[in-house]
Coordinates of C-alpha atoms in Angstrom, one line a residue:
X1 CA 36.9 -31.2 6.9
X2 CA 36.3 -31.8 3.0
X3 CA 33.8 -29.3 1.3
X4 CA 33.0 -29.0 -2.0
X5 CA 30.9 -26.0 -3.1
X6 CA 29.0 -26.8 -6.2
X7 CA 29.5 -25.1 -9.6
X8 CA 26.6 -22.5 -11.0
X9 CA 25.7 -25.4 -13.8
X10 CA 27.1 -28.3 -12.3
X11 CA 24.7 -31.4 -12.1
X12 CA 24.5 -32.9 -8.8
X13 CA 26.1 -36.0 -10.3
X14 CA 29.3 -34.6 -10.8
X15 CA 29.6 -32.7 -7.4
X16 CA 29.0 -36.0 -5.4
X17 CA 32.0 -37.1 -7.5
X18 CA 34.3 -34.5 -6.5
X19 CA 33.3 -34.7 -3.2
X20 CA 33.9 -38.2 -3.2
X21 CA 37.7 -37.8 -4.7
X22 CA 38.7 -35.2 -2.6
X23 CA 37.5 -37.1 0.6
X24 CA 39.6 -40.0 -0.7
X25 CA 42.7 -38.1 -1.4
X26 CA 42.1 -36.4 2.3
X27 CA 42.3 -39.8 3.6
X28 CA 39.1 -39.9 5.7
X29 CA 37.7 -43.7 4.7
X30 CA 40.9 -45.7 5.8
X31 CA 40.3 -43.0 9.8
X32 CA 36.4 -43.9 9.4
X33 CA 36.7 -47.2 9.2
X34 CA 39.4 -47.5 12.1
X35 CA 36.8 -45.3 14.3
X36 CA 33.8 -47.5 13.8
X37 CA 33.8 -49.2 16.8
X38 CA 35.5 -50.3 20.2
X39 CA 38.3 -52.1 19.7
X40 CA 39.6 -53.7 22.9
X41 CA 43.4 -54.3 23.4
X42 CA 43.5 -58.2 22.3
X43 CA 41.7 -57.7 19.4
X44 CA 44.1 -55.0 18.5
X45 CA 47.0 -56.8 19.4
X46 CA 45.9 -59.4 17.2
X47 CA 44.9 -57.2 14.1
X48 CA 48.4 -55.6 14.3
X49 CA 49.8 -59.3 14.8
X50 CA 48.4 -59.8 11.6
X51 CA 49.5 -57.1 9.7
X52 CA 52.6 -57.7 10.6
X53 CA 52.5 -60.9 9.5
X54 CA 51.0 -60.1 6.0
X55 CA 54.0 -57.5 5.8
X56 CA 56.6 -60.4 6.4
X57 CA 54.8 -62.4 4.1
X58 CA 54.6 -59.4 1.2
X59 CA 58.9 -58.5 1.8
X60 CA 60.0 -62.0 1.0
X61 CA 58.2 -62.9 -1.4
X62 CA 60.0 -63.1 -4.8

């Protein structure tokens, strides 16, 4: 859990900021995203056929 307790003068601006950078470097966007919704086995068999293939694709190229 990412907290960010803000600063005696410290404008709201620049808390939302931290808060924002420290809940990207926790990595909790990329786990969001993956949790938004039911995923049923073909379409994750397919999204991970895919990433695979974009891998592939990304090692040979030159």
């Amino acid at each position: 859990m990412t907290q960010v307790i803000p600063g005696e003068n410290e404008g709201i601006e620049s808390t939302l900021r931290r808060f924002k950078r420290e809940v990207s470097k926790a990595g909790i966007f990329p786990d969001m995203r993956k949790h938004r919704h039911f995923e049923t086995p073909l379409e994750k068999q397919k999204r991970k056929a895919l990433a695979k293939h974009k891998q592939r694709k990304k090692k040979f190229r030159y």
